[in-house]
């Protein structure tokens, strides 16, 4: 009987340590890890999708500089809008990935108390799209932009610590 009572006391005393809420630092690290994982997964999705599109010549696309969470969320918003093209349904998974990534970046910025992000990129109105004369070329160009940006982002993932 004494042994059972002793085990009960030990388990009750140890329970708060096992069930503690993660610290803010651990939460930030987890979110940063999640962001980089989504970026890496998106790059895998892009490479897989490229096998389904016609082969196109290499395109050179300029990517904006990565300065911190504010610029990252803005750039992801612009890419998200470009991916919302009704004529390129193939890009729906990439668009979902980029949208999720943007949401995580905004959440991280709020967690580390960055100043307000300013106006977000407005979503493209329904029915409005860019020139769709060549949807495969548009899809390839957009994929190239997203791929280049995410590769650059992963090289500069330390910028996730900067507002």
Short mmCIF file of C-alpha atoms in Angstrom, two decimals:
data_model
loop_
_atom_site.label_atom_id
_atom_site.label_comp_id
_atom_site.label_asym_id
_atom_site.label_seq_id
_atom_site.Cartn_x
_atom_site.Cartn_y
_atom_site.Cartn_z
CA UNK A 1 0.00 0.00 0.00
CA UNK A 2 2.83 2.40 0.87
CA UNK A 3 4.50 1.66 -2.45
CA UNK A 4 1.36 2.57 -4.40
CA UNK A 5 0.96 5.78 -2.42
CA UNK A 6 4.62 6.67 -3.03
CA UNK A 7 4.25 6.04 -6.78
CA UNK A 8 1.11 8.17 -6.87
CA UNK A 9 2.91 11.05 -5.10
CA UNK A 10 5.87 10.84 -7.48
CA UNK A 11 3.65 10.79 -10.57
CA UNK A 12 1.60 13.77 -9.36
CA UNK A 13 4.77 15.71 -8.55
CA UNK A 14 6.38 14.88 -11.90
CA UNK A 15 3.27 15.56 -14.03
CA UNK A 16 3.63 19.36 -14.19
CA UNK A 17 7.19 19.01 -15.52
CA UNK A 18 6.10 16.59 -18.24
CA UNK A 19 3.11 18.63 -19.29
CA UNK A 20 4.56 22.12 -19.32
CA UNK A 21 3.62 24.60 -22.01
CA UNK A 22 6.42 25.25 -24.51
CA UNK A 23 8.35 28.44 -23.93
CA UNK A 24 8.13 31.33 -26.36
CA UNK A 25 11.64 30.50 -27.60
CA UNK A 26 10.66 26.90 -28.30
CA UNK A 27 7.51 28.06 -30.08
CA UNK A 28 9.52 30.45 -32.27
CA UNK A 29 12.03 27.71 -33.11
CA UNK A 30 9.21 25.30 -33.97
CA UNK A 31 7.54 27.88 -36.21
CA UNK A 32 10.84 28.68 -37.95
CA UNK A 33 11.43 24.96 -38.50
CA UNK A 34 7.90 24.59 -39.86
CA UNK A 35 8.46 27.50 -42.27
CA UNK A 36 11.68 26.02 -43.64
CA UNK A 37 10.04 22.59 -43.93
CA UNK A 38 7.15 24.03 -45.95
CA UNK A 39 9.62 25.87 -48.21
CA UNK A 40 11.59 22.66 -48.80
CA UNK A 41 8.41 20.68 -49.45
CA UNK A 42 7.22 23.32 -51.92
CA UNK A 43 10.49 23.02 -53.82
CA UNK A 44 9.92 19.26 -54.07
CA UNK A 45 6.39 19.92 -55.36
CA UNK A 46 7.77 22.35 -57.95
CA UNK A 47 10.36 19.88 -59.19
CA UNK A 48 7.69 17.20 -59.49
CA UNK A 49 5.36 19.56 -61.33
CA UNK A 50 8.08 20.55 -63.79
CA UNK A 51 8.11 16.96 -65.05
CA UNK A 52 4.45 17.39 -66.05
CA UNK A 53 4.96 20.64 -67.98
CA UNK A 54 6.45 20.90 -71.46
CA UNK A 55 10.18 21.52 -71.49
CA UNK A 56 10.92 25.21 -71.80
CA UNK A 57 14.09 27.19 -72.24
CA UNK A 58 15.85 28.40 -69.11
CA UNK A 59 14.38 31.66 -67.88
CA UNK A 60 16.13 34.23 -65.84
CA UNK A 61 13.95 35.77 -63.19
CA UNK A 62 15.00 38.43 -60.71
CA UNK A 63 14.05 37.73 -57.13
CA UNK A 64 13.69 40.45 -54.52
CA UNK A 65 16.13 40.68 -51.65
CA UNK A 66 15.18 38.96 -48.43
CA UNK A 67 15.48 41.46 -45.61
CA UNK A 68 13.21 40.15 -42.87
CA UNK A 69 9.73 38.94 -42.03
CA UNK A 70 8.02 42.03 -43.46
CA UNK A 71 9.62 41.68 -46.89
CA UNK A 72 9.19 37.90 -46.88
CA UNK A 73 5.45 38.12 -46.16
CA UNK A 74 5.03 40.81 -48.83
CA UNK A 75 6.94 38.80 -51.45
CA UNK A 76 5.01 35.63 -50.61
CA UNK A 77 1.78 37.62 -50.99
CA UNK A 78 2.82 38.71 -54.49
CA UNK A 79 3.75 35.15 -55.44
CA UNK A 80 0.48 33.86 -53.97
CA UNK A 81 -1.42 36.27 -56.22
CA UNK A 82 0.51 35.16 -59.30
CA UNK A 83 -0.26 31.54 -58.51
CA UNK A 84 -4.00 32.25 -58.38
CA UNK A 85 -4.48 31.97 -62.12
CA UNK A 86 -7.61 30.05 -63.16
CA UNK A 87 -5.92 28.79 -66.34
CA UNK A 88 -3.13 27.04 -64.48
CA UNK A 89 -4.85 24.57 -62.18
CA UNK A 90 -1.60 22.63 -62.08
CA UNK A 91 -0.28 25.29 -59.71
CA UNK A 92 -2.97 24.82 -57.06
CA UNK A 93 -0.72 22.77 -54.74
CA UNK A 94 2.12 25.29 -55.06
CA UNK A 95 -0.36 28.12 -54.39
CA UNK A 96 -1.61 26.33 -51.26
CA UNK A 97 1.99 25.84 -50.09
CA UNK A 98 2.90 29.50 -50.65
CA UNK A 99 -0.29 30.67 -48.94
CA UNK A 100 0.45 28.45 -45.94
CA UNK A 101 4.03 29.69 -45.85
CA UNK A 102 2.85 33.31 -45.92
CA UNK A 103 0.46 32.63 -43.01
CA UNK A 104 3.23 31.06 -40.92
CA UNK A 105 5.56 33.99 -41.61
CA UNK A 106 2.88 36.48 -40.54
CA UNK A 107 2.20 34.41 -37.42
CA UNK A 108 5.91 34.34 -36.57
CA UNK A 109 6.13 38.10 -37.01
CA UNK A 110 3.27 38.56 -34.54
CA UNK A 111 4.83 36.11 -32.09
CA UNK A 112 8.12 37.99 -31.96
CA UNK A 113 6.27 41.32 -31.78
CA UNK A 114 7.34 42.80 -35.10
CA UNK A 115 5.75 46.15 -35.84
CA UNK A 116 2.54 45.94 -37.87
CA UNK A 117 3.23 44.62 -41.36
CA UNK A 118 1.46 47.46 -43.12
CA UNK A 119 -1.03 46.77 -45.86
CA UNK A 120 -1.04 43.22 -47.06
CA UNK A 121 -1.01 42.37 -50.72
CA UNK A 122 -4.58 42.46 -51.95
CA UNK A 123 -5.89 39.25 -53.41
CA UNK A 124 -6.46 39.26 -57.13
CA UNK A 125 -10.15 39.92 -57.86
CA UNK A 126 -12.04 36.91 -59.18
CA UNK A 127 -12.04 36.82 -62.94
CA UNK A 128 -9.01 39.08 -63.23
CA UNK A 129 -5.88 37.42 -64.44
CA UNK A 130 -2.80 38.19 -66.39
CA UNK A 131 -2.32 37.45 -70.07
CA UNK A 132 -3.33 33.84 -70.56
CA UNK A 133 -2.39 33.46 -74.21
CA UNK A 134 0.30 30.96 -73.24
CA UNK A 135 -0.75 29.25 -69.98
CA UNK A 136 2.14 26.74 -70.02
CA UNK A 137 4.68 29.55 -70.38
CA UNK A 138 2.95 31.50 -67.63
CA UNK A 139 3.00 28.46 -65.36
CA UNK A 140 6.66 27.80 -66.09
CA UNK A 141 7.61 31.42 -65.49
CA UNK A 142 5.66 31.55 -62.24
CA UNK A 143 7.17 28.27 -61.05
CA UNK A 144 10.62 29.64 -61.82
CA UNK A 145 9.90 32.77 -59.77
CA UNK A 146 8.65 30.75 -56.81
CA UNK A 147 11.51 28.26 -57.03
CA UNK A 148 14.18 30.98 -57.22
CA UNK A 149 12.62 32.88 -54.34
CA UNK A 150 12.35 29.82 -52.09
CA UNK A 151 15.91 28.71 -52.86
CA UNK A 152 17.15 32.20 -51.99
CA UNK A 153 14.93 32.22 -48.90
CA UNK A 154 16.38 28.93 -47.64
CA UNK A 155 19.89 30.31 -48.07
CA UNK A 156 18.84 33.32 -45.98
CA UNK A 157 16.57 31.63 -43.44
CA UNK A 158 18.37 33.50 -40.67
CA UNK A 159 16.30 36.51 -41.81
CA UNK A 160 13.33 34.86 -40.07
CA UNK A 161 14.77 36.35 -36.88
CA UNK A 162 14.57 39.90 -38.30
CA UNK A 163 11.40 41.97 -38.51
#
